[in-house]
XYZ file of C-alpha atoms in Angstrom:
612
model
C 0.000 0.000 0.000
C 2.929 2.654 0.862
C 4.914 1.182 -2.533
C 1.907 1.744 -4.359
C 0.935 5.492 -2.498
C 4.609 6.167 -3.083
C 4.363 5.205 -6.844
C 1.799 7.803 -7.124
C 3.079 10.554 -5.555
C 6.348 10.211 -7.548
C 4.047 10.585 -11.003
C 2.265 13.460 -9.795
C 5.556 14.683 -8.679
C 6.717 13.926 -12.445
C 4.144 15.823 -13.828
C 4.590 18.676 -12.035
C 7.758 19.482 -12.767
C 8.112 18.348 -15.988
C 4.941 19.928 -16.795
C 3.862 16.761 -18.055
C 0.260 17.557 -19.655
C 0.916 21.161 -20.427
C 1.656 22.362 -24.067
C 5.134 22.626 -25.620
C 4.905 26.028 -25.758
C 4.196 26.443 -21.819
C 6.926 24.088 -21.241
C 10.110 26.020 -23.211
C 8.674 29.326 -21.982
C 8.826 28.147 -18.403
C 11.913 25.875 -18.602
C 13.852 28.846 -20.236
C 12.092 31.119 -17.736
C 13.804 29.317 -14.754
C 16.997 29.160 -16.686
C 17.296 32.417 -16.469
C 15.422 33.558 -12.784
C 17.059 30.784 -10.904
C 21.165 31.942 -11.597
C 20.071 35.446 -11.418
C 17.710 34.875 -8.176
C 21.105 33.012 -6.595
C 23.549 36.248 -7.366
C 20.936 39.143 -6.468
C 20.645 37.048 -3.365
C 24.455 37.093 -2.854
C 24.411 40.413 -4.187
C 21.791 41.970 -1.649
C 23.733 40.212 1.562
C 27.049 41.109 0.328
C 25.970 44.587 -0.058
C 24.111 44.548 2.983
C 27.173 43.594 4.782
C 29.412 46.416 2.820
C 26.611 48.999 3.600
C 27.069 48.384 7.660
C 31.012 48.395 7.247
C 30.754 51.884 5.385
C 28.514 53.058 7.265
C 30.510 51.890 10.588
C 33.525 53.252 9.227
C 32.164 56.869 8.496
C 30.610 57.135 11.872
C 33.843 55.897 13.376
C 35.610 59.033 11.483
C 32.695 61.063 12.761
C 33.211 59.806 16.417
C 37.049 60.143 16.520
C 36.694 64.218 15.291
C 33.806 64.543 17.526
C 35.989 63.118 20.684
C 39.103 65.526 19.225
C 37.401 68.364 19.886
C 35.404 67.510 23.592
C 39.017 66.638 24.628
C 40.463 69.818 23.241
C 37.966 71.880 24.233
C 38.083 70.272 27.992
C 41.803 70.320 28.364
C 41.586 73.893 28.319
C 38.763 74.038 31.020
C 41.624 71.863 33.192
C 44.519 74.695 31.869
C 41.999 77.357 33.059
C 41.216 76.081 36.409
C 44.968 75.377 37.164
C 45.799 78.838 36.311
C 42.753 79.879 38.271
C 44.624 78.062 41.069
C 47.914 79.544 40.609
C 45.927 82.711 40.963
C 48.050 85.053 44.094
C 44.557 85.491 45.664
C 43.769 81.706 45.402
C 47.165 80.803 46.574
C 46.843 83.270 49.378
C 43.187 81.434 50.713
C 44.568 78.252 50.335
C 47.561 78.573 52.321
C 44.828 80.540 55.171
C 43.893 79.127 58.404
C 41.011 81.958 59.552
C 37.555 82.454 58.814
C 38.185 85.616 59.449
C 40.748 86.187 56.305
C 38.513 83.802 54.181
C 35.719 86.355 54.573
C 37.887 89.396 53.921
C 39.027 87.437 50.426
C 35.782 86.615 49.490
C 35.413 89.995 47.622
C 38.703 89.725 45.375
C 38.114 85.531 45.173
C 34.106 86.267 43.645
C 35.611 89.027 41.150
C 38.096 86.026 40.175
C 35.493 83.872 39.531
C 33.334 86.191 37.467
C 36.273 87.030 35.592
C 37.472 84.103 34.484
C 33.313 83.127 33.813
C 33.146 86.514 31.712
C 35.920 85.271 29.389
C 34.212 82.286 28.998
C 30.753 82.585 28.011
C 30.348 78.555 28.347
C 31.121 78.608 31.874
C 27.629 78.426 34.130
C 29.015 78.323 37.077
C 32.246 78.341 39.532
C 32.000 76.994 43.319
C 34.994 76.285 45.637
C 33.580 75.320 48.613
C 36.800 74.841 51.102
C 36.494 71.979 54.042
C 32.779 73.098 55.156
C 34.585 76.741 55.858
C 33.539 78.498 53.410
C 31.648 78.530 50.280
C 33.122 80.821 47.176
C 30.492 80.844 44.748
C 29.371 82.612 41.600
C 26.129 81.917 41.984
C 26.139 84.522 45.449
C 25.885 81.460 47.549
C 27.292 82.515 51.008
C 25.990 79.847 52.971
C 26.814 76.035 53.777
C 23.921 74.914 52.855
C 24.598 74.635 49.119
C 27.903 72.659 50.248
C 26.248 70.261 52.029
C 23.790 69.401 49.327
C 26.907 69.161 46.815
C 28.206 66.705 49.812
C 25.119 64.476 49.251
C 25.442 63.956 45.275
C 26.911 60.350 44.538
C 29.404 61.935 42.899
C 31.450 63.841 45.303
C 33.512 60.596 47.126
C 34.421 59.970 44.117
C 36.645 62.881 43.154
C 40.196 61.631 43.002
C 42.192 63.013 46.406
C 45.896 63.634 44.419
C 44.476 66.674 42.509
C 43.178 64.755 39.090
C 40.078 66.141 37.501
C 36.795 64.412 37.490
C 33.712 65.118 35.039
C 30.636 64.812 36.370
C 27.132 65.247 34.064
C 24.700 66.567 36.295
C 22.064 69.258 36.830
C 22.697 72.427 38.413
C 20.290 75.189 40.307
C 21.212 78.278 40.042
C 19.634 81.398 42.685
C 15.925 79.007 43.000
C 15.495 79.167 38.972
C 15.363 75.576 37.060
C 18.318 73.447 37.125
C 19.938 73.089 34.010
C 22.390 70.358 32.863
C 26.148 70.567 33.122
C 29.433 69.223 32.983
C 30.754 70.084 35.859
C 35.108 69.801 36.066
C 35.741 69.083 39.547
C 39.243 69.193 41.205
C 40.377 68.825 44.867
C 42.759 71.507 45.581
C 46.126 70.148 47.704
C 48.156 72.419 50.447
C 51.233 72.408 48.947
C 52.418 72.253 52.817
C 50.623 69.313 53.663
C 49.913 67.583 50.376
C 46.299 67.349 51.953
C 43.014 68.165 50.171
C 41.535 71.429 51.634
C 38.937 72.808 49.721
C 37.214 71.483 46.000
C 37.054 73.591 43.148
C 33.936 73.293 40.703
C 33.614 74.240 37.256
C 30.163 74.026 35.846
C 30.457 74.387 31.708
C 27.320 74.448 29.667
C 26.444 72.263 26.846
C 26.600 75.057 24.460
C 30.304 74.587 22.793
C 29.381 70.589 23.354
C 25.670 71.132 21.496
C 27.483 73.010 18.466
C 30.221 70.617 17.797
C 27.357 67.709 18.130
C 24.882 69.742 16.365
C 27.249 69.669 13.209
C 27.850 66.275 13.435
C 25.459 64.417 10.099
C 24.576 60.887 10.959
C 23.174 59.934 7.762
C 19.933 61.790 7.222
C 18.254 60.838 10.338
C 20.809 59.370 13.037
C 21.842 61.272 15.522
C 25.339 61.151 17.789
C 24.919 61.209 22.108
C 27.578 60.572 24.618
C 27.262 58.306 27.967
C 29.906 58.653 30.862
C 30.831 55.539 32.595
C 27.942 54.242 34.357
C 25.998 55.147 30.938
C 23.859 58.038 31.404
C 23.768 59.913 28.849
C 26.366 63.472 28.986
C 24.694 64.660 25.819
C 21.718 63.490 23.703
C 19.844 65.653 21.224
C 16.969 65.523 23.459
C 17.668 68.181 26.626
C 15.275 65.140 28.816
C 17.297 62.611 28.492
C 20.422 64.013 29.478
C 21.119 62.202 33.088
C 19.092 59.524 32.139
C 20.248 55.742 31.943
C 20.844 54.310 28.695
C 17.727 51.681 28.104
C 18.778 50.240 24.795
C 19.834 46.531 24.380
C 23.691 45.745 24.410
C 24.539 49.011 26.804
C 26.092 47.425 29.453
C 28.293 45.021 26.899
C 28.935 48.443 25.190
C 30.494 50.255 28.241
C 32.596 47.481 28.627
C 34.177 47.936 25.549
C 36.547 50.380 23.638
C 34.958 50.474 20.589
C 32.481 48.474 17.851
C 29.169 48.707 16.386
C 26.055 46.940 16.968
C 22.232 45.888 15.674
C 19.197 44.442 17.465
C 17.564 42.821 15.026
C 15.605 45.285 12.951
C 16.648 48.105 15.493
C 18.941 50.955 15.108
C 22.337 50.859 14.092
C 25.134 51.609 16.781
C 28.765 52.486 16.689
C 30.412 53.564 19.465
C 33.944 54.705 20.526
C 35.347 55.378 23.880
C 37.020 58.438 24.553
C 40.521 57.045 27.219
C 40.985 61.013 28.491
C 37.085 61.735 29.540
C 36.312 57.916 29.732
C 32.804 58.692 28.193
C 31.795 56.663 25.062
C 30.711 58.614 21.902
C 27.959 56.983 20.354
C 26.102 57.350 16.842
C 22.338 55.780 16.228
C 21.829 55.000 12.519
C 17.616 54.215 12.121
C 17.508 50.579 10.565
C 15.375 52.918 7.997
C 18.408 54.740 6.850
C 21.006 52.151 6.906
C 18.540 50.196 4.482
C 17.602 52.933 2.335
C 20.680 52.135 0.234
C 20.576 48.177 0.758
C 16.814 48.563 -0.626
C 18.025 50.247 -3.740
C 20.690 47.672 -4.475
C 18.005 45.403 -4.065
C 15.555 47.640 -6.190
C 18.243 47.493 -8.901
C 18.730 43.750 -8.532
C 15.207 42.950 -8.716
C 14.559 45.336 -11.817
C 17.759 43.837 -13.575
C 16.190 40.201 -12.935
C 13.031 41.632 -14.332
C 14.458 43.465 -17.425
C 16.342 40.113 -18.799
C 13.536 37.757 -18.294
C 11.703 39.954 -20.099
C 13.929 40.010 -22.629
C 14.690 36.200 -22.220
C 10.659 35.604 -22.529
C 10.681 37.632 -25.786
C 13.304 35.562 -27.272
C 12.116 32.414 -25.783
C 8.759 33.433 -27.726
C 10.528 33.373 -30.623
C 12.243 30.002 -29.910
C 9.180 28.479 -29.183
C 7.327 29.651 -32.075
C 10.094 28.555 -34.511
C 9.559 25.239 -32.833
C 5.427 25.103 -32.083
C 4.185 26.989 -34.966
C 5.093 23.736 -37.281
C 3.580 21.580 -35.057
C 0.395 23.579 -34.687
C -0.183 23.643 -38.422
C 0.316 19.430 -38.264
C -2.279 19.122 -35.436
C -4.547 21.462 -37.293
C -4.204 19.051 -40.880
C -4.319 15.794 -37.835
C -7.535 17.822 -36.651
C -9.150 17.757 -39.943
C -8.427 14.410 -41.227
C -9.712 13.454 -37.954
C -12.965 15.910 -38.757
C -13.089 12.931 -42.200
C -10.822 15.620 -44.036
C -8.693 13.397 -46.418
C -7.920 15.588 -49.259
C -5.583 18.074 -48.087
C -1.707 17.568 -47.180
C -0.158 19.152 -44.776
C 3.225 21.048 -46.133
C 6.891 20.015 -45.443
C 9.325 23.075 -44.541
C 12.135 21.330 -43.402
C 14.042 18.594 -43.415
C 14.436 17.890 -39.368
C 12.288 15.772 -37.201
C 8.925 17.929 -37.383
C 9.702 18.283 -41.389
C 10.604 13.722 -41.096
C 7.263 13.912 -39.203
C 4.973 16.066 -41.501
C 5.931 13.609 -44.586
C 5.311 10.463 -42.248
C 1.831 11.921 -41.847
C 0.824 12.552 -45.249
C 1.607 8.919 -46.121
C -0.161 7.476 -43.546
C -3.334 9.870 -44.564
C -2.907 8.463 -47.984
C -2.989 4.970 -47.430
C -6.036 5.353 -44.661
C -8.307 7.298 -47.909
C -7.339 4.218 -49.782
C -8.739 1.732 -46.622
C -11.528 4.430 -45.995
C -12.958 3.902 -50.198
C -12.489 -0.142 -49.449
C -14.240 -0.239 -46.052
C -16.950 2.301 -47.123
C -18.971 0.286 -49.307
C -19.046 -2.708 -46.628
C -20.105 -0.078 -44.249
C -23.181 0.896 -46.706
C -24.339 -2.652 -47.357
C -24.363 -3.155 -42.910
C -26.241 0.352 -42.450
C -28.895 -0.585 -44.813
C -29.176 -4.600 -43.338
C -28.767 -2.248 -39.762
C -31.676 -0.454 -40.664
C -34.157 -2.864 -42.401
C -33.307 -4.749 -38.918
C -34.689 -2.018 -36.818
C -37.989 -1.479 -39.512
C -38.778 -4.822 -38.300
C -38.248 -4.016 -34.846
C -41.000 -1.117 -34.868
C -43.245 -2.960 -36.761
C -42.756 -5.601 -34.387
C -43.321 -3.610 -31.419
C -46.084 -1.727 -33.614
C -48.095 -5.294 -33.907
C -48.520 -6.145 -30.236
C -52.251 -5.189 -30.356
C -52.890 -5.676 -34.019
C -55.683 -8.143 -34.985
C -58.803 -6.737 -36.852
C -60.949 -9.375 -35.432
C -60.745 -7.604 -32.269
C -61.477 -4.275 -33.740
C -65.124 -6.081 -35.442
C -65.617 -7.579 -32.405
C -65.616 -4.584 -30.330
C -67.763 -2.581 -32.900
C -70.453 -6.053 -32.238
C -70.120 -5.526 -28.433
C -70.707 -1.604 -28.648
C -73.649 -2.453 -31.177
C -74.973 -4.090 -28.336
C -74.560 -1.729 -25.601
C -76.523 0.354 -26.863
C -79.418 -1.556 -28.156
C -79.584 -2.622 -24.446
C -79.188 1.051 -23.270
C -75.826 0.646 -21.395
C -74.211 4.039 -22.198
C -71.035 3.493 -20.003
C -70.192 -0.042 -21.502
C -70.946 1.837 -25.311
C -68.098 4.757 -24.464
C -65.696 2.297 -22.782
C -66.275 -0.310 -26.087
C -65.800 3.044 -28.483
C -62.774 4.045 -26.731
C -60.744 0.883 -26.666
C -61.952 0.721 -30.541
C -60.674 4.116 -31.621
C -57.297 2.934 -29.836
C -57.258 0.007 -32.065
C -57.948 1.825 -35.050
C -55.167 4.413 -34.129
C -52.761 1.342 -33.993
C -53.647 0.278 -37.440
C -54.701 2.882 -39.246
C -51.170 5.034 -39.154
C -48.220 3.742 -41.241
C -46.372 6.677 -40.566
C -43.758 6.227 -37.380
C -44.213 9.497 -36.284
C -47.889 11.742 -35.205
C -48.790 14.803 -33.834
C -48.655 15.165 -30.479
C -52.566 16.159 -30.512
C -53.368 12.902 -31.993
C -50.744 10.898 -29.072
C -52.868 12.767 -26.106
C -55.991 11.877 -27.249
C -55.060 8.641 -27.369
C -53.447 8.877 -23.850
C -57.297 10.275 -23.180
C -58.903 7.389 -24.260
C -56.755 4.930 -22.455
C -57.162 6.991 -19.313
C -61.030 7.342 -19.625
C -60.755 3.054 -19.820
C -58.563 3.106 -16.555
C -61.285 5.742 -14.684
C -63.893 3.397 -15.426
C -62.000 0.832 -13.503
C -60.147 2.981 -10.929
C -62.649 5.991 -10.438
C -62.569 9.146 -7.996
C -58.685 7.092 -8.008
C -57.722 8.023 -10.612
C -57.078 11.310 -12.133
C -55.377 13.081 -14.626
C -54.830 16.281 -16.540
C -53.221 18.039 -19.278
C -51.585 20.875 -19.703
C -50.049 21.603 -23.422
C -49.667 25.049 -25.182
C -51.383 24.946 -28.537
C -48.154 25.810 -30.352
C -46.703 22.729 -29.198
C -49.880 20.325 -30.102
C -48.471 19.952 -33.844
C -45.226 18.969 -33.220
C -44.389 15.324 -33.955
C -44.032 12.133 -31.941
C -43.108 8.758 -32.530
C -45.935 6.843 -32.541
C -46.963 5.199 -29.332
C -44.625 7.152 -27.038
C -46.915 8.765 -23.906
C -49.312 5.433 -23.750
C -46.656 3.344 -22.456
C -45.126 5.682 -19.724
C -49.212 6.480 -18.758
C -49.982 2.909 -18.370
C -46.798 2.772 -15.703
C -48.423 5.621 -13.804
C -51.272 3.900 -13.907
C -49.702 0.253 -12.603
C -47.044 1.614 -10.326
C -49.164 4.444 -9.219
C -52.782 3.474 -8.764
C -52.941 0.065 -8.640
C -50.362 -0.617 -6.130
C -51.386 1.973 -3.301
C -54.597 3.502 -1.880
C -54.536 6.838 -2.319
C -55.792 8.910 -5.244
C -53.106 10.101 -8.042
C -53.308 12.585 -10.390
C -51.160 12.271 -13.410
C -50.340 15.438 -15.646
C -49.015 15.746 -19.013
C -47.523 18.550 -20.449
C -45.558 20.441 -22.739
C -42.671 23.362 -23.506
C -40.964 24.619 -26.466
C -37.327 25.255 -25.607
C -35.097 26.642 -27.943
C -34.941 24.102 -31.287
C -36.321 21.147 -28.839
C -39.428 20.953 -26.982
C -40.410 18.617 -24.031
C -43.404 16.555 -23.238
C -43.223 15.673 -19.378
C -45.779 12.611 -17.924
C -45.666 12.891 -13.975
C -47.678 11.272 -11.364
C -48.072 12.031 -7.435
C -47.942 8.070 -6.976
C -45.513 6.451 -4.543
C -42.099 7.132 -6.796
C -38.979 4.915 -7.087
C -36.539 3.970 -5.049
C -33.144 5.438 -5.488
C -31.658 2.016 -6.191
C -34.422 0.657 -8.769
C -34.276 4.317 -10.152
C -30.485 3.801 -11.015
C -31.017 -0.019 -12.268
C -33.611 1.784 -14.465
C -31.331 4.274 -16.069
C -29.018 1.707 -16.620
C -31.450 -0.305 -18.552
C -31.930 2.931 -20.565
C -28.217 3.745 -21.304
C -27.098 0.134 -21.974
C -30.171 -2.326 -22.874
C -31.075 -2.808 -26.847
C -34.643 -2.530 -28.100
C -35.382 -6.388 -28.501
C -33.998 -6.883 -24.929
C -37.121 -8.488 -22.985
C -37.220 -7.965 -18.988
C -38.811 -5.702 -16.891
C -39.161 -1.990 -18.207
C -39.248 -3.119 -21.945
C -42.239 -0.631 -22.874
C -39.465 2.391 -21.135
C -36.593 0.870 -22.942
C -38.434 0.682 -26.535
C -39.864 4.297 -26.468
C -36.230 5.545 -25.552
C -35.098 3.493 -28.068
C -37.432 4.065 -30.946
C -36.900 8.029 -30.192
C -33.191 8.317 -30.562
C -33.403 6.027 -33.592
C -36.029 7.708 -35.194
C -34.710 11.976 -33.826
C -30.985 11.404 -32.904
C -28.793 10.187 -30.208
C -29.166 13.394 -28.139
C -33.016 12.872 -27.838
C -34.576 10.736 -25.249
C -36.290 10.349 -22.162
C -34.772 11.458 -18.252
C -35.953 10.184 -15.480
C -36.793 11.978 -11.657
C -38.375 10.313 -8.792
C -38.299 10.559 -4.977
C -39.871 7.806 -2.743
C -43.636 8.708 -2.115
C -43.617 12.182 -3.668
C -44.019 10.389 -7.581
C -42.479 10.150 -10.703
C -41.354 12.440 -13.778
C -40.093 11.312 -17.209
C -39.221 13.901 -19.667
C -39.256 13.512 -22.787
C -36.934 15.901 -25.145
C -37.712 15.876 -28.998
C -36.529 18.329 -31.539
C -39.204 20.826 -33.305
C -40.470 20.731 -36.510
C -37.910 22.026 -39.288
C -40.021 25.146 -40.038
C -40.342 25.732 -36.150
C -36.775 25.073 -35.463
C -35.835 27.758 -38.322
C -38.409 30.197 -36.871
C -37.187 29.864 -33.128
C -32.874 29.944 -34.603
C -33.840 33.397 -36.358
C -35.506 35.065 -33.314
């Protein structure tokens, strides 16, 4: 069983791709089709990753140029905030507190130290701010803080332990208030400041610069068309970032904490931005740029545009010469199938022409031989064919007349005419009408050598045999009819409705209790019109329904067996109208039975209904 399902599936999979039932045409123009798509498919592919790849080097590279001029000038331009506050230091009036023991002198310097300070902050518009707060003593400030209270809340920030004791700098990214107003960020330089008697620490010396140098050099700085460049100290939060509200914040994207341990490198989150990031050994701050996945792909999308659009162009142009191809190969055998097609139509008069002398040209030739020699067989087999068509049909003349001569001897006919004689010399109407009726039926048998009648002359008939069977059956039985007049002169084989009413009237009525009404009637359809005989009797099984159509399909006329008067008119009407004509059968258990029969029109009706 899994040989045999395996078997199968390997044919279907055949067919598929060998595109086993399409035409030859289909198959070269898809064949050459994946000739070309599949190699250039493979190198856009290779093409679009390896430029993909390129793309993130490059742009890596330029941001790494970016960062390293970026960090040039933030070191440059804070070395000489570290030059300034040492020669703020080596200031006589700075030298002078330092060295000072008294509150007393601290105050009295407080004057000269301030003007110092606002100096020195004059000169440099950047600077926001300068403190030097000196062991809880005293509190030098620009910002006209006198008191200790601003010292001790400098005391409190995290950063303050931290300030290296031998006199290095530290920069701290914070936020400053300034007289009550908002705080605003800074970078604040912050230096302990050493008695050069003790080599202690005795006072710290603040230097708050704004980010207004810091905001032009970044603000210059072109990421692409949309990236942007920020900077993170140590513990990453961020020193600068284009948006004022994040500066102090922590760093929340993915890969920050690996990034902080790390000189320098770039990085992508899946379909996230693009990061490259350097660290800066002098500030110990890492310079970062943020490429949108958006704008790093803007040029991998047009390689890929231009890949695709390449791979488009040439199977365009492959398909157009393909089409050529093709038709050099499938208009020859198009014109053979279309000779094939007409010697198959009985065509055997033409030949088809040979262009060429290759297999299609070997093939053409082959063909008009053969169609030679089967005109020659046609000519000797035709004649035997005439002398079995007319033997054929003589055999089925003797069928009809056969079938015809069931009911046929005149005796009977007298006879009846003697009984309905008597009927009415003894007054009995009923016996008179059922005697003339069976008599007219008679005479209808004989008196038509024709095959075919009206289909007036068939229902009256039908009338007359169902008038017999009320006589029997009565308030049973009952019947109607319901024919347009246009269709009462079209013809009928002869003795076609009686048989299919007498099996409404045995299958119907005389096998159940209930009444039946059986209706005959008629439409014009097209060139063909319909007679249908239904009854409300107790229908057919599904079944004996399909054992009858059967029987209608497959059985011969002279076949004897149940349904034999079914089978004959069938029969009779596809010999006598075509093969096409015939009658259809519809039943359902206890809701009756249907047979239609179709018959074509009349030739002068059928012209009259093909013009309109």
């Amino acid at each position: 069983m899994r040989l045999k399902q395996a078997y199968r599936f390997g044919q279907a999979l055949y067919k598929i791709m060998y595109l086993k039932d399409r035409p030859l045409s289909v198959k070269l123009l898809v064949f050459l089709a994946m000739l070309v798509v599949v190699p250039l498919t493979v190198v856009g592919l290779i093409s679009y990753s390896n430029s993909s790849a390129s793309l993130k080097d490059a742009a890596s590279r330029s941001s790494w140029q970016i960062i390293e001029q970026v960090k040039s000038h933030i070191e440059y331009y804070i070395r000489d905030f570290e030059i300034d506050s040492i020669k703020l230091l080596n200031q006589p009036e700075m030298k002078s507190i330092v060295m000072t023991g008294s509150l007393e002198e601290l105050r009295n310097a407080r004057p000269s130290i301030i003007q110092l300070f606002k100096d020195v902050a004059y000169s440099r518009p950047d600077i926001s701010r300068i403190t030097l707060l000196m062991e809880n003593k005293a509190i030098f400030d620009t910002g006209e803080e006198t008191n200790m209270r601003y010292a001790g809340e400098l005391e409190q920030e995290s950063w303050y332990s931290s300030v290296p004791m031998n006199g290095d700098i530290r920069l701290i990214s914070r936020l400053s208030s300034r007289d009550g107003n908002d705080s605003e960020p800074v970078i604040s330089i912050v230096k302990r400041i050493i008695d050069p008697r003790t080599l202690e620490p005795v006072g710290m010396l603040i230097m708050d610069i704004n980010f207004k140098r810091i905001q032009e050099i970044a603000y210059n700085v072109t990421v692409g068309r949309s990236g942007y460049m920020a900077i993170l100290d140590e513990k990453g939060s961020y020193i600068y970032h284009p948006d004022p509200s994040m500066i102090g914040q922590k760093a929340d994207f993915r890969y920050a904490d690996w990034m902080l341990q790390q000189d320098d490198g770039y990085f992508q989150s899946g379909k996230g931005p693009f990061y490259t990031f350097n660290r800066s050994s002098y500030l110990n701050w890492h310079l970062v740029t943020i490429m949108p996945n958006e704008e790093l792909n803007r040029g991998v999308a047009y390689i890929g545009r231009t890949i695709w659009l390449t791979v488009l162009l040439t199977l365009v142009m492959a398909y157009l010469l393909a089409v050529g191809f093709a038709a050099s190969i499938v208009a020859p055998i198009r014109k053979l199938q279309f000779f094939m097609k007409r010697v198959k139509d009985g065509n055997f008069s033409e030949r088809a022409k040979v262009e060429s002398k290759d297999e299609i040209g070997i093939l053409t030739n082959d063909f008009n031989q053969m169609v030679e020699k089967v005109e020659q067989l046609m000519k000797e087999v035709y004649t035997a064919k005439l002398r079995e068509a007319d033997l054929s049909l003589r055999q089925k003349e003797s069928e009809l007349k056969v079938l015809q001569s069931q009911v046929n001897p005149h005796f009977l006919y007298n006879a009846l005419e003697t009984v309905r004689g008597m009927a009415l010399e003894q007054g009995i109407t009923d016996i008179s009408k059922l005697v003339t009726s069976l008599a007219k039926m008679l005479r209808y048998n004989l008196g038509h050598a024709s095959p075919v009648v009206t289909l007036r002359e068939e229902l009256a008939i039908c009338g007359m045999y169902l008038d017999i069977q009320k006589f029997r059956f009565e308030e049973k039985l009952h019947y109607r009819m319901d024919v347009p007049d246009e269709a009462l002169e079209q013809y009928i084989p002869k003795f076609s409705l009686q048989p299919l009413v007498e099996n409404c009237v045995i299958h119907g009525t005389e096998t159940g209790t209930s009444r039946v009404t059986i209706t005959l009637s008629a439409a014009l359809q097209g060139s063909e019109y319909t007679v249908t005989v239904a009854d409300s009797g107790s229908g057919i099984e599904p079944d004996h329904l399909r054992h009858i159509e059967r029987d209608l399909r497959e059985k011969e006329l002279s076949t004897v067996g149940a349904h034999i008067g079914i089978i004959n008119v069938h029969r009779r009407i596809m010999h006598l109208c075509g093969e096409r004509f015939g009658l259809r059968l519809a039943s359902k258990p206890g809701k009756g039975t249907t047979v239609t029969i179709t018959l074509p029109l009349k030739e002068e009706d059928r012209h009259d209904a093909i013009s309109v």
